[in-house]
mmCIF file of C-alpha atoms and ligand atoms in Angstrom:
data_model
loop_
_atom_site.group_PDB
_atom_site.id
_atom_site.type_symbol
_atom_site.label_atom_id
_atom_site.label_comp_id
_atom_site.label_asym_id
_atom_site.label_seq_id
_atom_site.Cartn_x
_atom_site.Cartn_y
_atom_site.Cartn_z
ATOM 1 C CA MET A 1 -24.328 -13.201 -34.808
ATOM 2 C CA ASN A 2 -24.575 -10.906 -32.477
ATOM 3 C CA THR A 3 -23.619 -12.364 -29.061
ATOM 4 C CA THR A 4 -22.296 -10.735 -25.711
ATOM 5 C CA THR A 5 -21.360 -14.210 -24.413
ATOM 6 C CA SER A 6 -17.456 -13.969 -23.114
ATOM 7 C CA THR A 7 -15.248 -16.484 -24.047
ATOM 8 C CA ASN A 8 -11.919 -17.653 -22.411
ATOM 9 C CA ALA A 9 -10.499 -16.804 -25.937
ATOM 10 C CA GLN A 10 -11.303 -13.083 -25.620
ATOM 11 C CA LYS A 11 -9.956 -12.908 -22.384
ATOM 12 C CA THR A 12 -6.662 -10.767 -22.386
ATOM 13 C CA PRO A 13 -3.674 -13.190 -21.805
ATOM 14 C CA VAL A 14 -1.681 -12.258 -18.936
ATOM 15 C CA THR A 15 1.845 -13.307 -17.789
ATOM 16 C CA LEU A 16 2.801 -12.840 -14.272
ATOM 17 C CA LEU A 17 6.171 -12.973 -12.978
ATOM 18 C CA GLY A 18 6.461 -14.141 -9.380
ATOM 19 C CA LEU A 19 4.458 -16.365 -7.258
ATOM 20 C CA GLY A 20 4.704 -15.500 -3.623
ATOM 21 C CA ALA A 21 1.888 -15.642 -1.195
ATOM 22 C CA MET A 22 0.665 -12.559 -2.953
ATOM 23 C CA GLY A 23 1.560 -13.440 -6.742
ATOM 24 C CA THR A 24 -0.171 -16.723 -6.198
ATOM 25 C CA ALA A 25 -3.322 -15.066 -4.908
ATOM 26 C CA LEU A 26 -3.789 -12.927 -8.095
ATOM 27 C CA ALA A 27 -2.686 -15.840 -10.320
ATOM 28 C CA ARG A 28 -5.630 -17.704 -8.965
ATOM 29 C CA THR A 29 -8.390 -15.010 -9.647
ATOM 30 C CA TRP A 30 -7.038 -14.392 -13.067
ATOM 31 C CA LEU A 31 -7.143 -18.273 -13.703
ATOM 32 C CA ALA A 32 -10.729 -18.446 -12.017
ATOM 33 C CA ALA A 33 -11.811 -15.614 -14.327
ATOM 34 C CA GLY A 34 -10.927 -17.515 -17.392
ATOM 35 C CA HIS A 35 -7.588 -15.451 -18.341
ATOM 36 C CA PRO A 36 -5.010 -17.562 -20.081
ATOM 37 C CA LEU A 37 -2.316 -17.184 -17.675
ATOM 38 C CA THR A 38 1.463 -18.057 -18.154
ATOM 39 C CA VAL A 39 3.834 -17.738 -14.996
ATOM 40 C CA TRP A 40 7.342 -17.919 -13.968
ATOM 41 C CA ASN A 41 8.982 -17.748 -10.670
ATOM 42 C CA ARG A 42 12.425 -18.117 -9.406
ATOM 43 C CA THR A 43 11.861 -21.148 -7.423
ATOM 44 C CA PRO A 44 9.998 -23.467 -10.044
ATOM 45 C CA GLY A 45 8.031 -25.299 -7.790
ATOM 46 C CA ARG A 46 5.580 -22.471 -6.955
ATOM 47 C CA ALA A 47 4.761 -22.127 -10.559
ATOM 48 C CA GLU A 48 4.215 -25.886 -10.942
ATOM 49 C CA ALA A 49 1.687 -25.730 -8.395
ATOM 50 C CA LEU A 50 -0.496 -23.622 -10.433
ATOM 51 C CA ALA A 51 -0.400 -25.920 -13.751
ATOM 52 C CA PRO A 52 -3.355 -28.045 -12.375
ATOM 53 C CA GLU A 53 -5.453 -24.817 -11.950
ATOM 54 C CA GLY A 54 -4.820 -24.244 -15.733
ATOM 55 C CA ALA A 55 -1.584 -22.059 -15.706
ATOM 56 C CA LYS A 56 0.958 -22.514 -18.348
ATOM 57 C CA VAL A 57 4.375 -22.997 -16.679
ATOM 58 C CA ALA A 58 7.464 -20.825 -18.460
ATOM 59 C CA ASP A 59 10.802 -22.219 -17.797
ATOM 60 C CA SER A 60 12.562 -18.648 -17.536
ATOM 61 C CA ALA A 61 11.047 -15.297 -17.310
ATOM 62 C CA ALA A 62 12.006 -14.246 -21.064
ATOM 63 C CA GLU A 63 9.720 -17.515 -21.978
ATOM 64 C CA ALA A 64 7.077 -15.960 -19.685
ATOM 65 C CA VAL A 65 7.386 -12.683 -21.100
ATOM 66 C CA ALA A 66 7.172 -13.817 -24.787
ATOM 67 C CA ALA A 67 3.695 -15.381 -24.128
ATOM 68 C CA SER A 68 1.710 -12.231 -23.642
ATOM 69 C CA THR A 69 1.626 -8.636 -24.150
ATOM 70 C CA LEU A 70 0.241 -7.957 -20.615
ATOM 71 C CA VAL A 71 3.157 -8.721 -18.195
ATOM 72 C CA ILE A 72 2.599 -8.231 -14.238
ATOM 73 C CA ALA A 73 5.299 -8.879 -12.030
ATOM 74 C CA CYS A 74 4.815 -9.246 -8.202
ATOM 75 C CA LEU A 75 8.095 -10.053 -6.927
ATOM 76 C CA LEU A 76 9.814 -9.287 -3.348
ATOM 77 C CA ASP A 77 11.316 -5.751 -4.410
ATOM 78 C CA ASP A 78 12.532 -3.530 -7.047
ATOM 79 C CA ALA A 79 15.889 -5.135 -7.317
ATOM 80 C CA SER A 80 14.656 -8.554 -7.958
ATOM 81 C CA VAL A 81 12.572 -7.099 -10.789
ATOM 82 C CA GLY A 82 15.577 -5.804 -12.338
ATOM 83 C CA THR A 83 17.254 -9.105 -12.092
ATOM 84 C CA ALA A 84 14.195 -11.196 -13.216
ATOM 85 C CA LEU A 85 13.933 -9.216 -16.074
ATOM 86 C CA ASP A 86 17.837 -8.432 -16.884
ATOM 87 C CA GLY A 87 18.463 -9.380 -20.553
ATOM 88 C CA VAL A 88 14.767 -10.226 -21.548
ATOM 89 C CA ASP A 89 13.009 -8.595 -24.136
ATOM 90 C CA LEU A 90 10.301 -6.225 -23.502
ATOM 91 C CA THR A 91 9.694 -4.762 -26.918
ATOM 92 C CA GLY A 92 6.348 -3.953 -27.127
ATOM 93 C CA LYS A 93 5.001 -5.399 -23.843
ATOM 94 C CA ASP A 94 3.156 -3.437 -21.259
ATOM 95 C CA LEU A 95 5.006 -4.296 -18.285
ATOM 96 C CA VAL A 96 2.766 -3.450 -14.715
ATOM 97 C CA ASN A 97 4.665 -3.686 -11.944
ATOM 98 C CA LEU A 98 2.885 -4.488 -8.715
ATOM 99 C CA THR A 99 6.029 -4.975 -6.655
ATOM 100 C CA THR A 100 6.348 -2.605 -3.716
ATOM 101 C CA GLY A 101 9.405 0.028 -3.796
ATOM 102 C CA THR A 102 9.831 3.899 -3.525
ATOM 103 C CA PRO A 103 8.635 6.461 -5.578
ATOM 104 C CA ALA A 104 12.143 7.062 -7.135
ATOM 105 C CA GLU A 105 12.497 3.426 -7.797
ATOM 106 C CA ALA A 106 9.222 3.298 -9.826
ATOM 107 C CA ARG A 107 10.056 6.248 -11.906
ATOM 108 C CA ALA A 108 13.391 4.717 -12.810
ATOM 109 C CA ARG A 109 12.144 1.560 -13.209
ATOM 110 C CA ALA A 110 9.120 3.472 -15.706
ATOM 111 C CA ALA A 111 12.353 4.910 -17.712
ATOM 112 C CA TRP A 112 14.275 1.578 -17.769
ATOM 113 C CA ALA A 113 11.045 -0.132 -19.316
ATOM 114 C CA GLU A 114 10.525 2.503 -21.738
ATOM 115 C CA GLU A 115 13.958 2.524 -22.959
ATOM 116 C CA ARG A 116 13.828 -1.407 -23.511
ATOM 117 C CA GLY A 117 10.609 -0.710 -25.988
ATOM 118 C CA ALA A 118 7.740 -1.290 -23.147
ATOM 119 C CA ARG A 119 4.893 0.675 -22.069
ATOM 120 C CA TYR A 120 4.906 0.920 -18.045
ATOM 121 C CA LEU A 121 2.223 0.908 -15.222
ATOM 122 C CA ASP A 122 3.353 1.243 -11.632
ATOM 123 C CA GLY A 123 0.913 -0.516 -9.087
ATOM 124 C CA GLY A 124 0.865 -0.208 -5.070
ATOM 125 C CA ILE A 125 -0.900 -3.187 -3.479
ATOM 126 C CA MET A 126 -3.470 -1.949 -0.602
ATOM 127 C CA ALA A 127 -4.484 -5.415 0.392
ATOM 128 C CA VAL A 128 -3.027 -8.974 2.095
ATOM 129 C CA PRO A 129 -3.513 -12.269 0.155
ATOM 130 C CA PRO A 130 -6.417 -13.295 1.793
ATOM 131 C CA MET A 131 -8.402 -10.030 0.268
ATOM 132 C CA VAL A 132 -7.566 -10.881 -3.093
ATOM 133 C CA GLY A 133 -10.569 -12.156 -4.952
ATOM 134 C CA VAL A 134 -13.151 -11.098 -2.209
ATOM 135 C CA PRO A 135 -14.269 -7.860 -3.318
ATOM 136 C CA GLU A 136 -16.467 -7.500 -0.262
ATOM 137 C CA ALA A 137 -12.990 -7.179 1.603
ATOM 138 C CA GLY A 138 -12.521 -3.882 0.087
ATOM 139 C CA GLY A 139 -8.653 -4.294 -1.305
ATOM 140 C CA TYR A 140 -7.611 -2.225 -4.533
ATOM 141 C CA VAL A 141 -4.316 -1.234 -6.027
ATOM 142 C CA PHE A 142 -3.195 2.211 -6.530
ATOM 143 C CA TYR A 143 -1.978 2.710 -10.242
ATOM 144 C CA SER A 144 0.318 5.492 -11.729
ATOM 145 C CA GLY A 145 1.850 6.063 -15.326
ATOM 146 C CA SER A 146 0.044 6.431 -18.698
ATOM 147 C CA ARG A 147 -3.589 6.616 -18.134
ATOM 148 C CA GLN A 148 -4.077 5.211 -21.906
ATOM 149 C CA LEU A 149 -2.328 2.180 -20.574
ATOM 150 C CA PHE A 150 -4.478 1.976 -17.386
ATOM 151 C CA ASP A 151 -7.780 2.011 -19.244
ATOM 152 C CA LEU A 152 -6.673 -0.344 -21.669
ATOM 153 C CA HIS A 153 -6.013 -2.984 -19.197
ATOM 154 C CA ARG A 154 -8.596 -1.646 -16.317
ATOM 155 C CA ALA A 155 -11.005 -4.617 -16.747
ATOM 156 C CA THR A 156 -8.207 -7.239 -16.587
ATOM 157 C CA LEU A 157 -6.413 -5.731 -13.783
ATOM 158 C CA ALA A 158 -9.344 -5.147 -11.914
ATOM 159 C CA VAL A 159 -9.862 -9.105 -11.474
ATOM 160 C CA PRO A 160 -8.177 -9.467 -8.437
ATOM 161 C CA VAL A 161 -9.002 -6.448 -6.365
ATOM 162 C CA GLY A 162 -10.319 -2.933 -7.506
ATOM 163 C CA THR A 163 -8.255 -0.371 -9.030
ATOM 164 C CA THR A 164 -7.580 3.284 -7.963
ATOM 165 C CA TYR A 165 -5.734 5.346 -10.537
ATOM 166 C CA VAL A 166 -3.626 8.320 -9.193
ATOM 167 C CA GLY A 167 -1.993 10.033 -11.846
ATOM 168 C CA GLU A 168 0.544 9.787 -14.725
ATOM 169 C CA ASP A 169 3.542 10.569 -12.722
ATOM 170 C CA ALA A 170 5.032 6.855 -12.069
ATOM 171 C CA GLY A 171 6.032 7.523 -8.795
ATOM 172 C CA PHE A 172 2.268 8.589 -7.595
ATOM 173 C CA ALA A 173 1.260 4.779 -6.756
ATOM 174 C CA ALA A 174 4.343 3.742 -4.886
ATOM 175 C CA LEU A 175 4.182 7.257 -3.043
ATOM 176 C CA HIS A 176 0.152 6.715 -2.074
ATOM 177 C CA ASP A 177 1.025 2.883 -1.243
ATOM 178 C CA VAL A 178 3.744 4.115 1.353
ATOM 179 C CA ALA A 179 1.938 7.076 2.564
ATOM 180 C CA LEU A 180 -0.846 4.704 3.804
ATOM 181 C CA LEU A 181 1.507 2.182 4.836
ATOM 182 C CA SER A 182 3.565 4.661 7.042
ATOM 183 C CA ALA A 183 -0.012 5.855 8.753
ATOM 184 C CA MET A 184 -0.696 2.241 9.343
ATOM 185 C CA TYR A 185 2.833 1.777 11.290
ATOM 186 C CA GLY A 186 2.134 5.049 13.336
ATOM 187 C CA MET A 187 -1.430 3.549 14.289
ATOM 188 C CA PHE A 188 0.317 0.019 15.229
ATOM 189 C CA ALA A 189 2.663 2.169 17.471
ATOM 190 C CA GLY A 190 -0.041 3.700 18.993
ATOM 191 C CA ALA A 191 -1.853 0.183 19.668
ATOM 192 C CA THR A 192 1.505 -1.267 20.738
ATOM 193 C CA HIS A 193 1.929 1.434 23.358
ATOM 194 C CA ALA A 194 -1.770 0.908 24.378
ATOM 195 C CA PHE A 195 -1.138 -2.914 24.759
ATOM 196 C CA ALA A 196 2.070 -2.202 26.771
ATOM 197 C CA LEU A 197 0.157 0.209 29.003
ATOM 198 C CA ILE A 198 -2.037 -2.521 30.135
ATOM 199 C CA ARG A 199 0.196 -5.360 29.980
ATOM 200 C CA ARG A 200 1.089 -5.740 33.680
ATOM 201 C CA GLU A 201 -2.470 -5.344 34.938
ATOM 202 C CA ASN A 202 -5.366 -7.396 35.461
ATOM 203 C CA ILE A 203 -6.962 -6.358 32.244
ATOM 204 C CA ASP A 204 -7.906 -8.845 29.544
ATOM 205 C CA PRO A 205 -6.280 -7.961 25.857
ATOM 206 C CA VAL A 206 -9.041 -9.672 24.194
ATOM 207 C CA ALA A 207 -11.771 -7.474 25.981
ATOM 208 C CA PHE A 208 -9.693 -4.435 25.699
ATOM 209 C CA ALA A 209 -9.001 -5.061 21.709
ATOM 210 C CA PRO A 210 -12.408 -4.093 20.471
ATOM 211 C CA LEU A 211 -12.461 -0.697 22.638
ATOM 212 C CA LEU A 212 -9.083 0.257 21.201
ATOM 213 C CA GLY A 213 -10.321 -0.589 17.660
ATOM 214 C CA ASP A 214 -13.463 1.196 17.974
ATOM 215 C CA TRP A 215 -11.475 4.346 19.510
ATOM 216 C CA ILE A 216 -9.092 4.354 16.738
ATOM 217 C CA LYS A 217 -11.856 4.065 13.939
ATOM 218 C CA ALA A 218 -13.821 6.905 15.850
ATOM 219 C CA MET A 219 -11.195 9.493 15.850
ATOM 220 C CA VAL A 220 -9.631 8.589 12.448
ATOM 221 C CA ASP A 221 -11.843 9.422 9.997
ATOM 222 C CA PRO A 222 -13.011 12.975 11.187
ATOM 223 C CA SER A 223 -9.163 13.926 12.033
ATOM 224 C CA VAL A 224 -7.645 13.384 8.770
ATOM 225 C CA GLY A 225 -10.189 14.687 6.971
ATOM 226 C CA GLN A 226 -10.011 18.071 8.967
ATOM 227 C CA THR A 227 -6.270 18.165 8.615
ATOM 228 C CA ALA A 228 -6.790 18.019 4.665
ATOM 229 C CA HIS A 229 -9.376 20.401 4.685
ATOM 230 C CA GLN A 230 -7.034 22.896 6.767
ATOM 231 C CA LEU A 231 -3.843 22.178 4.607
ATOM 232 C CA VAL A 232 -5.726 23.408 1.457
ATOM 233 C CA SER A 233 -7.242 26.236 3.192
ATOM 234 C CA GLY A 234 -4.154 26.906 5.063
ATOM 235 C CA ASP A 235 -6.716 28.017 8.138
ATOM 236 C CA PHE A 236 -5.785 25.671 10.891
ATOM 237 C CA THR A 237 -7.900 27.539 13.304
ATOM 238 C CA THR A 238 -11.420 27.143 12.247
ATOM 239 C CA ASP A 239 -13.613 24.247 13.710
ATOM 240 C CA VAL A 240 -10.952 23.120 16.043
ATOM 241 C CA VAL A 241 -12.568 20.563 18.267
ATOM 242 C CA SER A 242 -9.270 19.974 20.468
ATOM 243 C CA ASN A 243 -6.436 22.697 20.518
ATOM 244 C CA LEU A 244 -2.992 22.208 20.780
ATOM 245 C CA ALA A 245 -2.330 23.981 23.949
ATOM 246 C CA MET A 246 -5.014 21.426 25.539
ATOM 247 C CA GLN A 247 -3.408 18.503 23.836
ATOM 248 C CA VAL A 248 0.108 19.498 24.997
ATOM 249 C CA ALA A 249 -1.064 19.674 28.486
ATOM 250 C CA GLY A 250 -2.792 16.246 28.086
ATOM 251 C CA ALA A 251 0.578 14.879 26.778
ATOM 252 C CA LYS A 252 2.186 15.003 30.157
ATOM 253 C CA THR A 253 -0.569 12.905 31.741
ATOM 254 C CA LEU A 254 0.380 10.570 28.837
ATOM 255 C CA LEU A 255 4.111 10.478 29.404
ATOM 256 C CA THR A 256 3.587 10.222 33.290
ATOM 257 C CA THR A 257 0.989 7.462 32.827
ATOM 258 C CA ALA A 258 3.663 5.443 30.663
ATOM 259 C CA GLU A 259 6.353 5.856 33.589
ATOM 260 C CA GLU A 260 3.981 4.620 36.262
ATOM 261 C CA GLN A 261 3.182 1.588 34.301
ATOM 262 C CA GLY A 262 7.073 1.062 33.478
ATOM 263 C CA VAL A 263 6.461 1.568 29.696
ATOM 264 C CA SER A 264 9.288 3.217 27.360
ATOM 265 C CA PRO A 265 7.521 6.511 25.778
ATOM 266 C CA GLU A 266 9.613 5.898 22.628
ATOM 267 C CA LEU A 267 6.695 5.260 20.327
ATOM 268 C CA ILE A 268 4.664 8.198 21.360
ATOM 269 C CA ARG A 269 7.070 10.824 22.808
ATOM 270 C CA PRO A 270 8.359 11.884 19.054
ATOM 271 C CA GLN A 271 4.550 13.257 18.271
ATOM 272 C CA PHE A 272 4.503 15.127 21.708
ATOM 273 C CA ASP A 273 7.766 16.646 20.941
ATOM 274 C CA LEU A 274 6.702 17.790 17.288
ATOM 275 C CA MET A 275 3.714 19.183 19.223
ATOM 276 C CA ARG A 276 5.462 21.461 21.684
ATOM 277 C CA ARG A 277 7.763 22.179 19.147
ATOM 278 C CA LEU A 278 4.666 23.791 17.090
ATOM 279 C CA LEU A 279 3.076 25.343 20.656
ATOM 280 C CA ALA A 280 6.503 27.477 20.931
ATOM 281 C CA THR A 281 5.454 29.243 17.773
ATOM 282 C CA SER A 282 1.503 29.499 18.012
ATOM 283 C CA THR A 283 -1.127 30.695 20.404
ATOM 284 C CA GLY A 284 -2.263 26.880 21.093
ATOM 285 C CA LYS A 285 -5.609 27.410 19.734
ATOM 286 C CA GLU A 286 -4.900 25.773 16.583
ATOM 287 C CA ASP A 287 -5.247 22.231 15.451
ATOM 288 C CA LEU A 288 -2.265 19.802 15.167
ATOM 289 C CA THR A 289 -2.363 20.417 11.677
ATOM 290 C CA GLY A 290 1.019 22.621 11.623
ATOM 291 C CA THR A 291 3.062 19.531 12.990
ATOM 292 C CA VAL A 292 2.551 18.346 9.238
ATOM 293 C CA ASP A 293 4.853 21.347 7.929
ATOM 294 C CA LEU A 294 7.287 21.060 10.686
ATOM 295 C CA LEU A 295 8.129 17.245 9.479
ATOM 296 C CA LEU A 296 9.211 18.877 6.187
ATOM 297 C CA LYS A 297 13.045 18.956 5.883
HETATM 298 N N1 FVH B 301 1.955 -10.061 1.239
HETATM 299 C C1 FVH B 301 1.671 -9.361 1.731
HETATM 300 O O1 FVH B 301 0.761 -9.001 2.831
HETATM 301 C C2 FVH B 301 2.155 -7.833 1.091
HETATM 302 C C3 FVH B 301 0.620 -7.230 0.677
HETATM 303 C C4 FVH B 301 1.042 -5.938 0.241
HETATM 304 C C5 FVH B 301 1.950 -6.003 -1.188
HETATM 305 N N2 FVH B 301 3.038 -6.618 -0.691
HETATM 306 C C6 FVH B 301 4.092 -6.621 -1.921
HETATM 307 O O2 FVH B 301 3.836 -7.637 -2.705
HETATM 308 C C7 FVH B 301 5.336 -8.037 -3.291
HETATM 309 C C8 FVH B 301 5.204 -9.343 -3.588
HETATM 310 O O3 FVH B 301 4.803 -9.953 -2.136
HETATM 311 P P1 FVH B 301 4.768 -11.727 -1.633
HETATM 312 O O4 FVH B 301 3.692 -11.475 -0.294
HETATM 313 O O5 FVH B 301 4.266 -12.040 -2.949
HETATM 314 O O6 FVH B 301 6.239 -11.867 -1.273
HETATM 315 P P2 FVH B 301 6.855 -13.160 -1.060
HETATM 316 O O7 FVH B 301 5.723 -14.247 -0.609
HETATM 317 O O8 FVH B 301 7.815 -13.218 -0.336
HETATM 318 O O9 FVH B 301 7.131 -13.709 -2.390
HETATM 319 C C9 FVH B 301 8.201 -12.947 -3.018
HETATM 320 C C10 FVH B 301 8.329 -13.076 -4.693
HETATM 321 O O10 FVH B 301 9.510 -12.665 -5.075
HETATM 322 C C11 FVH B 301 10.547 -13.587 -5.764
HETATM 323 N N3 FVH B 301 11.958 -13.336 -5.731
HETATM 324 C C12 FVH B 301 12.509 -12.498 -4.635
HETATM 325 N N4 FVH B 301 13.876 -12.378 -4.867
HETATM 326 C C13 FVH B 301 13.953 -12.667 -6.285
HETATM 327 C C14 FVH B 301 14.854 -12.469 -7.221
HETATM 328 N N5 FVH B 301 16.113 -11.968 -7.129
HETATM 329 N N6 FVH B 301 14.511 -12.614 -8.860
HETATM 330 C C15 FVH B 301 13.378 -13.471 -8.873
HETATM 331 N N7 FVH B 301 12.488 -13.433 -8.013
HETATM 332 C C16 FVH B 301 12.710 -13.203 -6.807
HETATM 333 C C17 FVH B 301 10.346 -14.719 -4.910
HETATM 334 O O11 FVH B 301 10.700 -15.928 -5.472
HETATM 335 P P3 FVH B 301 11.059 -17.485 -4.835
HETATM 336 O O12 FVH B 301 11.963 -17.193 -3.544
HETATM 337 O O13 FVH B 301 9.915 -17.994 -4.739
HETATM 338 O O14 FVH B 301 11.988 -17.939 -5.633
HETATM 339 C C18 FVH B 301 8.549 -14.697 -4.775
HETATM 340 O O15 FVH B 301 8.277 -15.286 -6.217
HETATM 341 C C19 FVH B 301 6.203 -7.563 -2.620
HETATM 342 O O16 FVH B 301 7.023 -6.452 -3.076
HETATM 343 C C20 FVH B 301 5.304 -6.911 -1.088
HETATM 344 O O17 FVH B 301 6.159 -5.575 -0.631
HETATM 345 C C21 FVH B 301 2.557 -8.102 -0.402
#
């Protein structure tokens, strides 16, 4: 009989270690999609809460790992992965680690897993729990490590959020993740400074917020695209819209305004210091792209 009907028996069984806010959100999507799911959490109550939804609750990490070939870890940090899997038999397992960590931790964890007979993929989650299982929210996970292993499990991994594979180097998912998160905190720093500037004035922050959000959105896309192309070409002076000399002059206005408003410049001054250092070695006709290389130690 030829049938394309998918039954739960055909869905890849998944073991999930870690049922914090993110792990629980992930678990619910695999259960809803009909994947047999075995769960383990250090604090048992969080795992038991998923039993009525169809999860099989394991009493130990070892029991959970034994239940499926595909084992997903979504724990607090790299140390908790080591603790949870200490002494657990990983022979023949495909370990997918969605725990946030550094690139070096990911590479070390890949070697650690391979020494224990497991194949390894690292993941960096670019989503918050409410985005999980909501495709239109745009969340995804960066994956790196074996391409073959990624392709093998891609459909299962794509159930909670999208997937973006970034290379064979196990550290690359973490590096992409941390790069995007670092940019996010830089953006939060700018927004924090902006709210501080208006804080003591008769300006409604709620009315101000969309002005701020729209301005950041309008600036970010063209700016990061221009920087990327200039880094590749090595030419930082073509198609410059807002040159360095003008921006350094403008920075004085921004710092003076902060002083007038009684706001510490601690979040924005480092960027301006870097721009001034660049200007000291250039004509000022270029873009800000040269500040990227000034950061390299
Ligand atoms: N939630 C978020 O907004 C972000 C979105 C981007 C990705 N992150 C990363 O996802 C990992 C898990 O985050 P989470 O939100 O699930 O975190 P928690 O709700 O705090 O749950 C932590 C789980 O880790 C378990 N755990 C902690 N320490 C240990 C340990 N030593 N041994 C075993 N398990 C451990 C903890 O267990 P319990 O406290 O319930 O017993 C939770 O299951 C994380 O890397 C984020 O950076 C989330």
